[in-house]
CSV table of C-alpha atoms in Angstrom, one decimal:
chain,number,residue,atom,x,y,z
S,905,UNK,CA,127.6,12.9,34.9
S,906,UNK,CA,130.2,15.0,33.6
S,907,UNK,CA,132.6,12.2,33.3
S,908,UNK,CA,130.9,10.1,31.3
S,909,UNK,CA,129.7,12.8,28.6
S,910,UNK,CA,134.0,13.6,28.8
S,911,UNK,CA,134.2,9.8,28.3
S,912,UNK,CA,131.8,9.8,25.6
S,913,UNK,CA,133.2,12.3,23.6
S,914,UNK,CA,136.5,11.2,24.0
S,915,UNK,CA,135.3,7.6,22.7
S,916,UNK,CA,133.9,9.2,19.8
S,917,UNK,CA,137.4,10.9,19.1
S,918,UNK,CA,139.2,7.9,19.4
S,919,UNK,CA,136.2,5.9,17.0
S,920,UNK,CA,136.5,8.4,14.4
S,921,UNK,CA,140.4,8.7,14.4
S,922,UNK,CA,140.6,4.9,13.7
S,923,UNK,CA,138.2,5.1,11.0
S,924,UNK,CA,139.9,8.0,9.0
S,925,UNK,CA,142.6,5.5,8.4
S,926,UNK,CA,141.0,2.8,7.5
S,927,UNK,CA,138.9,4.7,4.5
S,928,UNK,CA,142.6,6.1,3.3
S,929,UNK,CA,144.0,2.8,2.9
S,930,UNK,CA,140.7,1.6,1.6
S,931,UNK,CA,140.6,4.4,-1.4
S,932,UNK,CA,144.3,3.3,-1.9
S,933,UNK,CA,143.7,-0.1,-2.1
S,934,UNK,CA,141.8,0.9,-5.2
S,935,UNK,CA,145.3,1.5,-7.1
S,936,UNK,CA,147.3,-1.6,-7.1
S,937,UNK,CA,150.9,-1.8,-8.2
S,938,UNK,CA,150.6,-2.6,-11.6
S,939,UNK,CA,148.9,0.3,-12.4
S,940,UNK,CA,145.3,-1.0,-12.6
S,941,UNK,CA,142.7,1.3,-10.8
S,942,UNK,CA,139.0,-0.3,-9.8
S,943,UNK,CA,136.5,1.2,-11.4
S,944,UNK,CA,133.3,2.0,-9.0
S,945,UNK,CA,130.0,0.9,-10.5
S,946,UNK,CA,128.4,3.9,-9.7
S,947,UNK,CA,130.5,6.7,-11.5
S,948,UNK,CA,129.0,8.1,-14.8
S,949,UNK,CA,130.2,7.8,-18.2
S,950,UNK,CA,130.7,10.9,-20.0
S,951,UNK,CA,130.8,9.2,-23.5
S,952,UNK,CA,126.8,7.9,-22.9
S,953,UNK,CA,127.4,4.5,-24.7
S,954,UNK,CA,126.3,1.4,-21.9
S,955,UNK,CA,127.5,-0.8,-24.3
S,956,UNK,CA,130.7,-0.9,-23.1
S,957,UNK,CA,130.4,0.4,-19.5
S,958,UNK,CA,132.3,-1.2,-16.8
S,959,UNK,CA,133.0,-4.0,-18.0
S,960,UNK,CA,135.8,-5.5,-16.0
S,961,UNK,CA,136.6,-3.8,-11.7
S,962,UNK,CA,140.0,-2.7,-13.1
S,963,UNK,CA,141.6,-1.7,-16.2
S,964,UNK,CA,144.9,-2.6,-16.9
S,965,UNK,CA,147.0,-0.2,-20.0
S,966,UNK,CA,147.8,-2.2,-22.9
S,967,UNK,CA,151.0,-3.3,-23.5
S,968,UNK,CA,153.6,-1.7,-25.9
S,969,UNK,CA,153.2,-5.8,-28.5
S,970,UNK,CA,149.1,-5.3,-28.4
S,971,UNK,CA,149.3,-1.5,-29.2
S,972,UNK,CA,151.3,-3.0,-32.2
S,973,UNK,CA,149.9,-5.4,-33.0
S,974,UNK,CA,146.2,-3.4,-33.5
S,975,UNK,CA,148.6,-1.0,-35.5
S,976,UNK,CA,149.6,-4.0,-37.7
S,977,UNK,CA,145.9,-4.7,-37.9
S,978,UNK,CA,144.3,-1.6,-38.8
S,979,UNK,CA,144.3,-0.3,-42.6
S,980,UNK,CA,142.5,1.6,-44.9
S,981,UNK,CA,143.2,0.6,-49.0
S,982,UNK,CA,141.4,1.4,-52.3
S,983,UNK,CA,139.4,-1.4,-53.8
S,984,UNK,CA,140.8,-2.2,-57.6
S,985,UNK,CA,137.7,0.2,-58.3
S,986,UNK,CA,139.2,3.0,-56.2
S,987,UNK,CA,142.7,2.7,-57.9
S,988,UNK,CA,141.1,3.7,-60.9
S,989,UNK,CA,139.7,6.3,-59.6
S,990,UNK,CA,141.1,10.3,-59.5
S,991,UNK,CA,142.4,11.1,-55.4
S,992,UNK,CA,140.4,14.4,-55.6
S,993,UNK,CA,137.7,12.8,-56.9
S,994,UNK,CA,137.5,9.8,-53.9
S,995,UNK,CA,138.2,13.2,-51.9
S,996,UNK,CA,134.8,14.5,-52.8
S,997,UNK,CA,132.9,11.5,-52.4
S,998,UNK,CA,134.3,10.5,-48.9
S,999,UNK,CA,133.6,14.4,-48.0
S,1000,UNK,CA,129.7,13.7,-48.6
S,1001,UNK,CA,129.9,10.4,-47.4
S,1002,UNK,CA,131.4,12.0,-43.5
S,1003,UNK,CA,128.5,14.7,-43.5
S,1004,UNK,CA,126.0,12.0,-44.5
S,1005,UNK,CA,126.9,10.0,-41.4
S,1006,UNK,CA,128.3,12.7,-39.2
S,1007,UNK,CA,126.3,12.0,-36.3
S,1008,UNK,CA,128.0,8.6,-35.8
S,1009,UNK,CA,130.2,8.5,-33.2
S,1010,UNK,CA,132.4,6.7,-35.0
S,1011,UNK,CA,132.4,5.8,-39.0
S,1012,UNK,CA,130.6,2.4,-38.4
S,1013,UNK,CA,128.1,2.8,-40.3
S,1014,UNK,CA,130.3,4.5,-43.0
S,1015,UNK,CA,132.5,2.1,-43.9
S,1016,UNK,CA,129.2,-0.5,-44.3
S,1017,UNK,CA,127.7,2.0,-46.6
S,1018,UNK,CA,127.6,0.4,-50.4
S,1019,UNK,CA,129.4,3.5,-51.9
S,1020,UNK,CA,132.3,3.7,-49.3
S,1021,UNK,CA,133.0,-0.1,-50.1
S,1022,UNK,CA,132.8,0.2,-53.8
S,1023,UNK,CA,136.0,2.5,-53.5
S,1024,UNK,CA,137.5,1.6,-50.1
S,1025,UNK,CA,138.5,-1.3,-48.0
S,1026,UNK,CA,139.1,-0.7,-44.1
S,1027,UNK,CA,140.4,-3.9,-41.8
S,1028,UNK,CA,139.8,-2.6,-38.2
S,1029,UNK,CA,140.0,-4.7,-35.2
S,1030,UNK,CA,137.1,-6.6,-33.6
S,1031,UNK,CA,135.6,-5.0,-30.0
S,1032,UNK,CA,136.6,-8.5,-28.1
S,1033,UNK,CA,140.5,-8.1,-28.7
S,1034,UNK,CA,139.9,-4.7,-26.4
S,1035,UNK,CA,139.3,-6.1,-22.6
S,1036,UNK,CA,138.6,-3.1,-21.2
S,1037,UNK,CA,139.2,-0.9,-23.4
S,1038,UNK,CA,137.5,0.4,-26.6
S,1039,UNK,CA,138.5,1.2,-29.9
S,1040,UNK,CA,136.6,4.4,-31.7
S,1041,UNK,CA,138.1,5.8,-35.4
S,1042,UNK,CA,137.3,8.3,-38.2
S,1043,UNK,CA,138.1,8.2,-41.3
S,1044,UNK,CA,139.3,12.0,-42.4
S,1045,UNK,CA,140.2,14.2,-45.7
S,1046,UNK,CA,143.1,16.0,-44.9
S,1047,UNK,CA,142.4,20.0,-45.9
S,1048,UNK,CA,145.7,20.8,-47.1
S,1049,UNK,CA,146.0,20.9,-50.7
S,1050,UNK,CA,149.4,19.6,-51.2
S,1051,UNK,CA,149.5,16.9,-48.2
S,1052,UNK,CA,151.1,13.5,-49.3
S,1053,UNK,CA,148.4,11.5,-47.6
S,1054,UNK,CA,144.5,13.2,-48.0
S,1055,UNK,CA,142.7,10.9,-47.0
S,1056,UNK,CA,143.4,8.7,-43.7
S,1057,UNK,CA,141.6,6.7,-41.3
S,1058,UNK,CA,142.2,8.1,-37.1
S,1059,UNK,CA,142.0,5.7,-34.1
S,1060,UNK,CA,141.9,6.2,-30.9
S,1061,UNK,CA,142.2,3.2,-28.4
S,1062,UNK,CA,140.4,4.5,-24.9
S,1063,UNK,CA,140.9,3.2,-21.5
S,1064,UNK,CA,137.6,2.4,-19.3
S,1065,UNK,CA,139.5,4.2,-16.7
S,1066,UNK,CA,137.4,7.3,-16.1
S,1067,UNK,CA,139.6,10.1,-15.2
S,1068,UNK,CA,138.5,13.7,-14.9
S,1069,UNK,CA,135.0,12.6,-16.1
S,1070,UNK,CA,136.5,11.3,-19.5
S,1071,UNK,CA,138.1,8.0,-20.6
S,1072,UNK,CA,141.2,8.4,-21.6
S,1073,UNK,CA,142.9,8.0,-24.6
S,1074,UNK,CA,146.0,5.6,-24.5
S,1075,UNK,CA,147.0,5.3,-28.1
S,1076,UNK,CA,145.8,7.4,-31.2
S,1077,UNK,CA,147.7,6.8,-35.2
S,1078,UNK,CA,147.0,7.3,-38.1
S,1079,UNK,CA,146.7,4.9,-41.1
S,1080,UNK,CA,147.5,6.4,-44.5
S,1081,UNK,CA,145.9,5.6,-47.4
């Protein structure tokens, strides 16, 4: 009787020193050479928005020509109106304009607003050139008096990759007016 409990135990030993192993190389499996990491369905998404959850198993970073060429992409002009019109002036108005739609995450819905496109013309990217990434952007007044470039439009390009409960950001610019 004693022998087999020894047997037993020693079974389980060996059972459980095989399978240690075999999650290891399953977790590293996960992370493939070129640098793509699957995602697992079941992790949470700090930023809340389903829209764009998970929408590939792995995320790959962008290379250096696509970061470039949403650069090249990306700009924020005046309208012929907004040429006319005094920079402290479109200052002010963009100011109210921000804290009108402050609680968008990002200045969708400002850019569409009628007021914003009578003085301003933004080109941004579409959401499908992004696989598995996502593009999110502000457009700011600077608060320094004397800066050469007040007002200027900040994007940030984020991986799906969630890392440390965040997504991280793999490219941020600015575009000058």
């Amino acid at each position: 009787m004693k022998l087999s409990k020894k047997m037993t135990l020693i079974s389980m030993a060996a059972a459980a020193a095989a399978i240690v192993p075999i999650v290891i190389l399953t977790a590293l499996s996960d992370v493939k050479k070129d640098y793509t990491v699957k995602l697992s369905s079941s992790a949470p998404c700090p930023c809340g928005n389903l829209a764009h959850h998970f929408v590939a198993e792995t995320v790959s970073l962008m290379s250096t020509t696509k970061l470039e060429n949403i650069y090249d992409n990306t700009s924020l002009k005046l309208t012929e109106e907004g040429k006319k019109a005094n920079i402290n002036d479109l200052k002010v108005i963009l100011q109210k304009l921000i804290t009108k739609y402050s609680t968008n995450q990002d200045h969708s819905n400002l850019i569409n607003d009628k007021i914003f496109m009578k003085y301003f013309l933004v080109k941004i990217p579409k959401q499908s050139d992004f696989t598995n990434h996502y593009f999110e952007f502000k457009i700011k007044v600077s608060d320094d008096k004397n800066s050469k470039h007040p007002i200027y439009l900040e994007y940030k390009i984020r991986s799906l990759n969630i890392v440390n409960k965040s997504h991280p950001i793999e490219d941020i610019r600015q575009i000058y007016l």
